[in-house]
mmCIF file of C-alpha atoms and ligand atoms in Angstrom:
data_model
loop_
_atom_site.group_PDB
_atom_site.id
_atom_site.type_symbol
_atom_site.label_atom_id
_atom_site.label_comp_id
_atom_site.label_asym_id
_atom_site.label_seq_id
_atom_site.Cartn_x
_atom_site.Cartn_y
_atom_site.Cartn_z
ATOM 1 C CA UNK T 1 -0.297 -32.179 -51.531
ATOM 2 C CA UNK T 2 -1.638 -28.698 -50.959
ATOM 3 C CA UNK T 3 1.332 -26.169 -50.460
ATOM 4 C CA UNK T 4 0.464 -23.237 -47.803
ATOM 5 C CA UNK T 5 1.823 -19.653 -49.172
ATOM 6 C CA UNK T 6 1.157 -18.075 -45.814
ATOM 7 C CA UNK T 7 4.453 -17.758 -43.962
ATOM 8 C CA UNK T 8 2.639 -17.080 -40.742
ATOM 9 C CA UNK T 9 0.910 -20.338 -41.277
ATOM 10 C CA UNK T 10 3.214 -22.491 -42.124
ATOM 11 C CA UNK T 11 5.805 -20.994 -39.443
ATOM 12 C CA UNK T 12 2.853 -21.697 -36.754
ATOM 13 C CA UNK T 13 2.382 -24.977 -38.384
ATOM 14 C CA UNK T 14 6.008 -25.942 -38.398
ATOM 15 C CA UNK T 15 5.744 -24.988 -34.210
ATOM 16 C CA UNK T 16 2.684 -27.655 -34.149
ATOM 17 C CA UNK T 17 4.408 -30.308 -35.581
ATOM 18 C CA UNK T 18 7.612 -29.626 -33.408
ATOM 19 C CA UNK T 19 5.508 -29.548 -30.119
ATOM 20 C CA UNK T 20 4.059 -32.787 -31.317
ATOM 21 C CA UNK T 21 7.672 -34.070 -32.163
ATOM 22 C CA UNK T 22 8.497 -33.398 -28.116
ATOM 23 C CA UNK T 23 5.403 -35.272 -27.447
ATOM 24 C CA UNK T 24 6.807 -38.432 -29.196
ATOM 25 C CA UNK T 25 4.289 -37.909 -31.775
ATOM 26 C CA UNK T 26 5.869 -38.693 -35.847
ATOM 27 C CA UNK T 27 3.641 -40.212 -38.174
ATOM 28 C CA UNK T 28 0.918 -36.936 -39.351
ATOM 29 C CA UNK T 29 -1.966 -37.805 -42.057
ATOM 30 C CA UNK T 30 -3.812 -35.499 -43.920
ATOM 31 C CA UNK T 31 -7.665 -35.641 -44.265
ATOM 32 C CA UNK T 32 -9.340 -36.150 -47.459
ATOM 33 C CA UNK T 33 -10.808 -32.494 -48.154
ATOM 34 C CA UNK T 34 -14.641 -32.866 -49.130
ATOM 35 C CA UNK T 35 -16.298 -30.349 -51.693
ATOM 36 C CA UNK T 36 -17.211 -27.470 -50.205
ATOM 37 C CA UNK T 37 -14.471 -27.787 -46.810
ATOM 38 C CA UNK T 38 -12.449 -24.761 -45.931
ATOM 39 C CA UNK T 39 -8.685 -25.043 -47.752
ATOM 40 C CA UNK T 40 -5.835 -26.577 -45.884
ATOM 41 C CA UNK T 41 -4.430 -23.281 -44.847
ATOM 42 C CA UNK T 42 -8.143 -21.810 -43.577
ATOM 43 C CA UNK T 43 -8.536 -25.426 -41.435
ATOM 44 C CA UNK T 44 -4.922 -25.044 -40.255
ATOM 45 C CA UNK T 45 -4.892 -21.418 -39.416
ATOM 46 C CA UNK T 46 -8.141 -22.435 -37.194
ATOM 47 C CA UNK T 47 -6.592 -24.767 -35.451
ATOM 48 C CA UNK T 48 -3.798 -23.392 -34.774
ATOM 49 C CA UNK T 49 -5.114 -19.627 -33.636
ATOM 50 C CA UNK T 50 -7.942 -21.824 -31.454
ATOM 51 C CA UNK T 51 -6.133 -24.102 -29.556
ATOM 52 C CA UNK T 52 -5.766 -22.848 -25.783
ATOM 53 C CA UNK T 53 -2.948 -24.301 -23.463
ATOM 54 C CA UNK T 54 -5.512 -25.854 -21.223
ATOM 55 C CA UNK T 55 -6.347 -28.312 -24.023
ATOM 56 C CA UNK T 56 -2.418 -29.196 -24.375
ATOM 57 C CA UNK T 57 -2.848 -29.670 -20.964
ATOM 58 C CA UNK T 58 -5.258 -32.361 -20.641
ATOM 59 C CA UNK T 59 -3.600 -34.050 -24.426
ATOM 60 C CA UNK T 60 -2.509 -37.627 -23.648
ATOM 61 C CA UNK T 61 1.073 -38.387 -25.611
ATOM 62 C CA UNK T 62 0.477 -41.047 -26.609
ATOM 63 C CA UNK T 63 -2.563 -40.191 -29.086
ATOM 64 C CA UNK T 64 -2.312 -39.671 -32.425
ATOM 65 C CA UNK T 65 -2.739 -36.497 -33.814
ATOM 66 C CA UNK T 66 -4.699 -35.301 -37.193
ATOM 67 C CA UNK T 67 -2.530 -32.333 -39.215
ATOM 68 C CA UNK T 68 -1.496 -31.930 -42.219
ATOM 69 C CA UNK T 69 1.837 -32.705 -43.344
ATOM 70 C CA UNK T 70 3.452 -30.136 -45.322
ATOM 71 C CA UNK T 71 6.948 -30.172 -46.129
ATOM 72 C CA UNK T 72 9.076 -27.634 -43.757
ATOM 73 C CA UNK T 73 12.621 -27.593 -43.432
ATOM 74 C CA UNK T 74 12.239 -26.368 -39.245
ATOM 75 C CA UNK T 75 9.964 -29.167 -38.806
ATOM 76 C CA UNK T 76 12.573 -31.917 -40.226
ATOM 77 C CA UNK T 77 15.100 -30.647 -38.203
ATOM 78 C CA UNK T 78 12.780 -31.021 -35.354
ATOM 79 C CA UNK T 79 12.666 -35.068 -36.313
ATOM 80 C CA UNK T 80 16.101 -34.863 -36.376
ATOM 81 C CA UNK T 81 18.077 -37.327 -33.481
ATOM 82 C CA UNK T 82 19.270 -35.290 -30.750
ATOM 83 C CA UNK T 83 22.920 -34.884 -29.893
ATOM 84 C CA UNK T 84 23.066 -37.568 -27.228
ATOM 85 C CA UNK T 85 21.691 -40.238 -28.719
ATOM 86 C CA UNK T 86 24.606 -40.530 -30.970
ATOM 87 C CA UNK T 87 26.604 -41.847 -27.659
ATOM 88 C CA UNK T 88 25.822 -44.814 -25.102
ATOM 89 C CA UNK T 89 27.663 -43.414 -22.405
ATOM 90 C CA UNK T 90 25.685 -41.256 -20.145
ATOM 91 C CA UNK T 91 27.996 -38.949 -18.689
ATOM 92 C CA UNK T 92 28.706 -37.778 -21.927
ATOM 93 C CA UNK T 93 24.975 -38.156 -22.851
ATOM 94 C CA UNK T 94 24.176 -35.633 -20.123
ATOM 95 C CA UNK T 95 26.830 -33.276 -20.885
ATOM 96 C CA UNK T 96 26.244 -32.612 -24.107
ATOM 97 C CA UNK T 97 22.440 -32.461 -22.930
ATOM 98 C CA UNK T 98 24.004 -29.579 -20.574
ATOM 99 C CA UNK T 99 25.845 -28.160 -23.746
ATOM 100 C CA UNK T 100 22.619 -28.122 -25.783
ATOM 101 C CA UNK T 101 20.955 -26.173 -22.727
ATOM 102 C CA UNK T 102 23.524 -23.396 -23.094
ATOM 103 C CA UNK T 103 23.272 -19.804 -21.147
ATOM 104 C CA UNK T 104 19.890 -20.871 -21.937
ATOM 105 C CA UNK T 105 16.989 -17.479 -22.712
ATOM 106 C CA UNK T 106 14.426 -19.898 -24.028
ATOM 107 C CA UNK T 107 11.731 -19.134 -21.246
ATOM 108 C CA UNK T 108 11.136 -15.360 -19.783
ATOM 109 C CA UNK T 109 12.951 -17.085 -16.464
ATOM 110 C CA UNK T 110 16.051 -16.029 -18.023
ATOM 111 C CA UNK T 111 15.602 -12.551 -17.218
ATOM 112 C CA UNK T 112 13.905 -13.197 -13.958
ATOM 113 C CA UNK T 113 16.815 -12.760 -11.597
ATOM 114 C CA UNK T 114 18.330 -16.078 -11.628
ATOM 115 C CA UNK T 115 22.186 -16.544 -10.834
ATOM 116 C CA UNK T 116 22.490 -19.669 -12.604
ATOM 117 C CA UNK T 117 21.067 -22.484 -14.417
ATOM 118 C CA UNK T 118 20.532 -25.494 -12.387
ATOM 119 C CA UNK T 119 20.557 -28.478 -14.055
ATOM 120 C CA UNK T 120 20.355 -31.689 -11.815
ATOM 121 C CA UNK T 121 22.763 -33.833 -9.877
ATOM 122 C CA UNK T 122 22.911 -37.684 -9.189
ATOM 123 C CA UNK T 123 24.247 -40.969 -10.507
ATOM 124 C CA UNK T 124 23.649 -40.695 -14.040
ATOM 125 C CA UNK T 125 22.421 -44.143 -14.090
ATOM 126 C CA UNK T 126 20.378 -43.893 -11.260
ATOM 127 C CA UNK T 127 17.363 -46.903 -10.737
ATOM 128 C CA UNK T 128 15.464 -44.253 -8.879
ATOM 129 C CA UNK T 129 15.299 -40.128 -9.865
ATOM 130 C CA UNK T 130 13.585 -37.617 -8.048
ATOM 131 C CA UNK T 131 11.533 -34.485 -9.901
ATOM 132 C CA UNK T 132 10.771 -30.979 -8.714
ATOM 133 C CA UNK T 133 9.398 -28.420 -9.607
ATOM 134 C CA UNK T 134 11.901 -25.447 -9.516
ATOM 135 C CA UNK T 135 14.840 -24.529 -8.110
ATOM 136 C CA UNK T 136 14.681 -21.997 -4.892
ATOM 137 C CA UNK T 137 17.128 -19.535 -3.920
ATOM 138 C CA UNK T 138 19.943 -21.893 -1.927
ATOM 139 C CA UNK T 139 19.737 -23.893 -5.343
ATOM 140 C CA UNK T 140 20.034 -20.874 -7.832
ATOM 141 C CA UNK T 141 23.181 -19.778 -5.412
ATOM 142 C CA UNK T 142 25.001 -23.011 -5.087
ATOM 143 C CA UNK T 143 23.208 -24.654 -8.854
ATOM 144 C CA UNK T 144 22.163 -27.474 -7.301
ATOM 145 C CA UNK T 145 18.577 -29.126 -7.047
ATOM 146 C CA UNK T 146 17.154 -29.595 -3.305
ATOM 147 C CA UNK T 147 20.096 -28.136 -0.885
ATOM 148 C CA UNK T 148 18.364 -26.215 1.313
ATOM 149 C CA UNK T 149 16.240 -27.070 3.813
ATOM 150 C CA UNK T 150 13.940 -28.986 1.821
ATOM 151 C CA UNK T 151 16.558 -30.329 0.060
ATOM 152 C CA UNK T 152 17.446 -31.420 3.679
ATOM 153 C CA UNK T 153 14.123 -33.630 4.380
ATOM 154 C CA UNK T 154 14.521 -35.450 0.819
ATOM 155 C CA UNK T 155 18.024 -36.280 2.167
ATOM 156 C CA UNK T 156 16.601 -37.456 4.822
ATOM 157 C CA UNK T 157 13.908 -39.261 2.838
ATOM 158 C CA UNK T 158 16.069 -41.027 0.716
ATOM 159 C CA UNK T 159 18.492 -41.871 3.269
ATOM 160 C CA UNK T 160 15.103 -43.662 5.129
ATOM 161 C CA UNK T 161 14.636 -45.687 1.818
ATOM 162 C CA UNK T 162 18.470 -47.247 2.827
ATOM 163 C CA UNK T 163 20.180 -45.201 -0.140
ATOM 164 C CA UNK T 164 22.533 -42.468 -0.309
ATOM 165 C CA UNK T 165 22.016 -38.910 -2.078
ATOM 166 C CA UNK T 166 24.451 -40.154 -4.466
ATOM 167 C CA UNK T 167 22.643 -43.178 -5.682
ATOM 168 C CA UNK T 168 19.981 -41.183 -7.074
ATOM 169 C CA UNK T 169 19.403 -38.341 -9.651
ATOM 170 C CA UNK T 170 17.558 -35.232 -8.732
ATOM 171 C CA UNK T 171 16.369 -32.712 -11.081
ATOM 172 C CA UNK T 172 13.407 -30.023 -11.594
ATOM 173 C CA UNK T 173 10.803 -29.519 -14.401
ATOM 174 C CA UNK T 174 12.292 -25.673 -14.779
ATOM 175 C CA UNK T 175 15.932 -25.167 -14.487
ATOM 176 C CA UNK T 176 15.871 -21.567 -13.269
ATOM 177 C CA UNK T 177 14.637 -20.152 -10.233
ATOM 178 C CA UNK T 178 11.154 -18.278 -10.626
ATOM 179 C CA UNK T 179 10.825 -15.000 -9.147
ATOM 180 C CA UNK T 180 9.597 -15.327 -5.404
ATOM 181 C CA UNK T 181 10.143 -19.093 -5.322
ATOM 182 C CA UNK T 182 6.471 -18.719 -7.505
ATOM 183 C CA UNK T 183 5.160 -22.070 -9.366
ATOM 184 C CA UNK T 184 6.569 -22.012 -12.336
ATOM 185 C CA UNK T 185 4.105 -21.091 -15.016
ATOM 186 C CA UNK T 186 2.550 -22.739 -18.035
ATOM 187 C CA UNK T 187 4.650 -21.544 -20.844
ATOM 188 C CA UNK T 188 8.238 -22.338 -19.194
ATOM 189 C CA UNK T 189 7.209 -25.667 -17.802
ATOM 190 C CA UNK T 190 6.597 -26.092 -21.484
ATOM 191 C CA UNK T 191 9.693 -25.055 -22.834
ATOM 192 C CA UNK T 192 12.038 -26.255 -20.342
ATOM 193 C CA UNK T 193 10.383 -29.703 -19.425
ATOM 194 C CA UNK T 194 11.886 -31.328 -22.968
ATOM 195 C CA UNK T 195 15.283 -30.965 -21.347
ATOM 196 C CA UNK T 196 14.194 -33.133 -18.389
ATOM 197 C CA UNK T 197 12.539 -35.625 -20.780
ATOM 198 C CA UNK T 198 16.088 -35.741 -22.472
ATOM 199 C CA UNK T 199 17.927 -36.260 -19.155
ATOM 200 C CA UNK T 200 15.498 -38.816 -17.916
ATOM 201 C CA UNK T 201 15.528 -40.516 -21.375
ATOM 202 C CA UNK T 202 19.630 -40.893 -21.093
ATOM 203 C CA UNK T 203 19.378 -42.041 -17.253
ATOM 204 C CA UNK T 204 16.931 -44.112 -17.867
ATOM 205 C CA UNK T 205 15.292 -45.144 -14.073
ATOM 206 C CA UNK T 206 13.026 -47.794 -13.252
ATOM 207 C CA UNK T 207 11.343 -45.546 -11.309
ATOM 208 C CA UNK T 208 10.780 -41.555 -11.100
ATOM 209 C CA UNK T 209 9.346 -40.239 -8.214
ATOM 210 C CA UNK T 210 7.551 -37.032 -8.676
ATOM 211 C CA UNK T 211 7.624 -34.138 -5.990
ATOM 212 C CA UNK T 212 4.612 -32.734 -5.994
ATOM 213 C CA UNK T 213 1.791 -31.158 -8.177
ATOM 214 C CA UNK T 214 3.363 -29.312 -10.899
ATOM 215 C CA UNK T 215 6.409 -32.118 -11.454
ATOM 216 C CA UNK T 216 3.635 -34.781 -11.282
ATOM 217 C CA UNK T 217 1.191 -32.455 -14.100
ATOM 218 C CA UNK T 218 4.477 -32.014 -16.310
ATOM 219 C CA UNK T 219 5.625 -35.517 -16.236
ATOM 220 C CA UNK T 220 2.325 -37.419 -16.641
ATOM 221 C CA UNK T 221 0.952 -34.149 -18.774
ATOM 222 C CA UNK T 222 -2.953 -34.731 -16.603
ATOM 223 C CA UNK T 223 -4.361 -32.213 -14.489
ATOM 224 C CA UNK T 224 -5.573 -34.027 -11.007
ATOM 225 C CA UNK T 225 -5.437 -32.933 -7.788
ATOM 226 C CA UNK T 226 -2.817 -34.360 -5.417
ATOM 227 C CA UNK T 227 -5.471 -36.708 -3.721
ATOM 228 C CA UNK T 228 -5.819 -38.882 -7.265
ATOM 229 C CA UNK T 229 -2.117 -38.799 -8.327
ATOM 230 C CA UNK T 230 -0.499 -40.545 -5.296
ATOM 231 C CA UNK T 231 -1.161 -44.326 -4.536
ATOM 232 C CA UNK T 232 -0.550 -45.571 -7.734
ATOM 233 C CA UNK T 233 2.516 -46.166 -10.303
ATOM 234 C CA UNK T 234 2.094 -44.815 -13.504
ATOM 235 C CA UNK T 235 3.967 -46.341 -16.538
ATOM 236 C CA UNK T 236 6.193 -43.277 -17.549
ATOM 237 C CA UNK T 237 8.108 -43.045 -21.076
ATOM 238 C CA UNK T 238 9.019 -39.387 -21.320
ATOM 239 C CA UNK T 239 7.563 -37.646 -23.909
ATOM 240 C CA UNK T 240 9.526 -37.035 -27.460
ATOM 241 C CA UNK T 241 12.480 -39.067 -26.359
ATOM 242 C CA UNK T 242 12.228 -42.360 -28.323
ATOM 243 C CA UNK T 243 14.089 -45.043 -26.568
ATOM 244 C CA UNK T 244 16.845 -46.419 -28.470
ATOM 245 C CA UNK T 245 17.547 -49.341 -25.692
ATOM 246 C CA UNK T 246 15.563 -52.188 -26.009
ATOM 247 C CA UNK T 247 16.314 -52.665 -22.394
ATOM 248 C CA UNK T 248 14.296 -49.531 -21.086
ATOM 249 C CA UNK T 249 10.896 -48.985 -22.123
ATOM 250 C CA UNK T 250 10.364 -46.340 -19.600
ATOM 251 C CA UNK T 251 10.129 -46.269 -16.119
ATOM 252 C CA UNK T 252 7.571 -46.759 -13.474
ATOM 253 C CA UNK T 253 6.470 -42.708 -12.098
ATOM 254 C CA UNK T 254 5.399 -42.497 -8.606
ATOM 255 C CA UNK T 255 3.417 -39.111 -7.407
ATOM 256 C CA UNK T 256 4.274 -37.850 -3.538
ATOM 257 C CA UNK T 257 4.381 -34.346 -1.535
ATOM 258 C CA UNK T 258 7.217 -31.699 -2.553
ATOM 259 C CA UNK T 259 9.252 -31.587 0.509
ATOM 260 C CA UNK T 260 8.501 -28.056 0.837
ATOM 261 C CA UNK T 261 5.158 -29.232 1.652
ATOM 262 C CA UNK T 262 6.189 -31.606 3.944
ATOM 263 C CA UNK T 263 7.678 -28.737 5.925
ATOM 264 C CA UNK T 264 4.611 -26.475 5.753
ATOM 265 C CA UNK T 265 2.462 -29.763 6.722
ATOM 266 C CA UNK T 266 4.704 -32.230 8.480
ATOM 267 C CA UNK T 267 1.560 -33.966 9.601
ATOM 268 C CA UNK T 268 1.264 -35.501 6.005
ATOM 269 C CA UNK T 269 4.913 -36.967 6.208
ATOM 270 C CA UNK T 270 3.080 -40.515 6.893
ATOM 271 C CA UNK T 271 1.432 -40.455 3.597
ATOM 272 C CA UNK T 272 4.476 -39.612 1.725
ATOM 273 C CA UNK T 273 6.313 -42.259 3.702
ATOM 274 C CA UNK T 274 4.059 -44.439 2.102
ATOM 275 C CA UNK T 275 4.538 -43.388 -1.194
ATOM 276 C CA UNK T 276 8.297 -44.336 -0.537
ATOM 277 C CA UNK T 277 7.389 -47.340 0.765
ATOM 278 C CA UNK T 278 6.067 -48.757 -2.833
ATOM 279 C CA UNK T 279 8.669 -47.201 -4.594
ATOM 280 C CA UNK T 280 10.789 -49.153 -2.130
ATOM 281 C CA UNK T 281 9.055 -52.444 -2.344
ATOM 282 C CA UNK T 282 8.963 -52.159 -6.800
ATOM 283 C CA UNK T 283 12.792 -51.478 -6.597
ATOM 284 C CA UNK T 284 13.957 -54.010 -3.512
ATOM 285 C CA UNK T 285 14.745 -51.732 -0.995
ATOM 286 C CA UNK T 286 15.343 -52.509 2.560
ATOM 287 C CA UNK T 287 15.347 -49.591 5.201
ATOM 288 C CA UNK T 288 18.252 -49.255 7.179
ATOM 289 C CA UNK T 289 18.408 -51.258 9.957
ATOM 290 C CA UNK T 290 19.560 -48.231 12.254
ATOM 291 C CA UNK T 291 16.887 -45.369 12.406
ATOM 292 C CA UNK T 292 17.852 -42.177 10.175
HETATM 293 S S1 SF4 N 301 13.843 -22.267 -17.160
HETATM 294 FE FE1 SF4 N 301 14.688 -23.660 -18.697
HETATM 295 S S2 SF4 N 301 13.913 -22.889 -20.661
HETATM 296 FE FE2 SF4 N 301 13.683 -21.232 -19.154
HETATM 297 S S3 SF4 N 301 15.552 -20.031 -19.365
HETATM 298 FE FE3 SF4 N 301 15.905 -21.519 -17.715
HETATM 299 S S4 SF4 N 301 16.880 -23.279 -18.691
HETATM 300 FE FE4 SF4 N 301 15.953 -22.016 -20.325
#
């Protein structure tokens, strides 16, 4: 095996295979160099320095990916099981998930004015889990996804699906309120989202619904518009969380309006209802026999 000298290299290298890792991607070959083909390092420094985040964008997890292996102690520990797969239980799973998280500074968010870290709420074995995108400012102040007034209308939305708030587990792809309520960007999607794999992996739905655009583009990791995402289940196992139950091989991921939206647009409330309506059907819901 060829060793790489270059720190640089083999520090950007040992971020590949980790970002890999979250996408649930192990098992790394190493091409056959052919007389005359640039050295391991020079092919790895190319790839590396070339590939833009609109290509990680469109990546499917599941593929496998072509890189060479070398060696590197941060890249082992990235393969390493994470702290809450060493328990079934998954209250505990979640806290230590919490405890992991930290006073999180991971992401520039950090430093972006938020109060607090808000890291989801529910039945931690919830059939059914809702996705964001971000929290807002009545979350960052009371650190809880959806309380304000969109929070309000998903209430009311999952009250019309004849279940309680409390039934179900709500979280958001970032965990800290961008500036200005803006969509959260690129970069701390990316760094944040693993955390929401982990806490979907330990909760383990049958079905997640995601709340618009940017929940739907993080979770399925495919950039559509709206119009092409809803209407359909997807088969969902979140990325670089192996399952160790052999009782949940993912969950079933629905695509529907952020209630924000909804709010803006209430004239598209229908077509989300709809959206509801299969997730209700898939899981055996009845609506409440009294309206909401
Ligand atoms: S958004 Fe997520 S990754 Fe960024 S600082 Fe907050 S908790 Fe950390």
């Amino acid at each position: 095996m060829a060793t790489i000298q270059n720190p640089d290299i083999r520090r950007a290298l040992a971020e590949r295979i980790r970002y890999y890792n979250e996408l649930g991607i192990y098992d790394f070959y190493q091409r056959e160099r052919q007389v005359g083909e640039a050295s391991v390092a020079t092919e790895v420094a190319a790839v590396v320095s070339t590939t833009q985040p609109e290509q990680r964008e469109e990546m499917s997890p599941r593929k496998s990916a072509a890189v060479a292996a070398i060696p590197d102690e941060s890249a082992l520990e990235a393969r390493t099981p994470k702290p809450e797969q060493q328990t079934t239980d998954s209250v505990a799973a979640l806290k230590l998930i919490r405890e992991d998280l930290g006073d999180c500074t991971r992401c520039k968010l950090h430093q972006q004015g938020r109060k607090q870290i808000v890291f989801g709420v529910g039945n931690p074995q919830a059939e059914l889990m809702f996705v964001g995108e971000g929290p807002g400012a009545d979350e960052d102040q009371q650190g809880e996804p959806f309380v304000g007034r969109a929070g309000q209308l998903l209430n009311n939305m999952i009250k019309a699906m004849g279940i309680r708030r409390e039934d179900v587990y709500i979280a958001n792809v970032v965990k800290c309120r961008p500036p200005g309520n803006r969509t959260p960007e690129r970069d701390e999607c990316d760094t944040c989202s693993p955390f929401l794999m982990r806490q979907i992996a330990v909760i383990k739905p049958r079905v997640v619904v995601a709340l618009g655009a940017v929940a739907a583009k993080n979770l399925l990791a495919i950039n559509a518009p709206m119009s092409e995402l809803r209407g359909r289940f997807y088969d969902f196992m979140p990325a670089g969380a192996r399952s160790t139950d052999p009782n949940w091989q993912g969950a079933k991921l629905a695509v529907t309006y952020h209630p924000a939206f909804l709010l803006r647009d209430p004239r598209q409330k229908g077509e989300a209802w709809k959206d509801l309506q299969m997730v209700m059907k898939y899981l055996g819901l009845k609506p409440p026999k009294s309206p909401v």
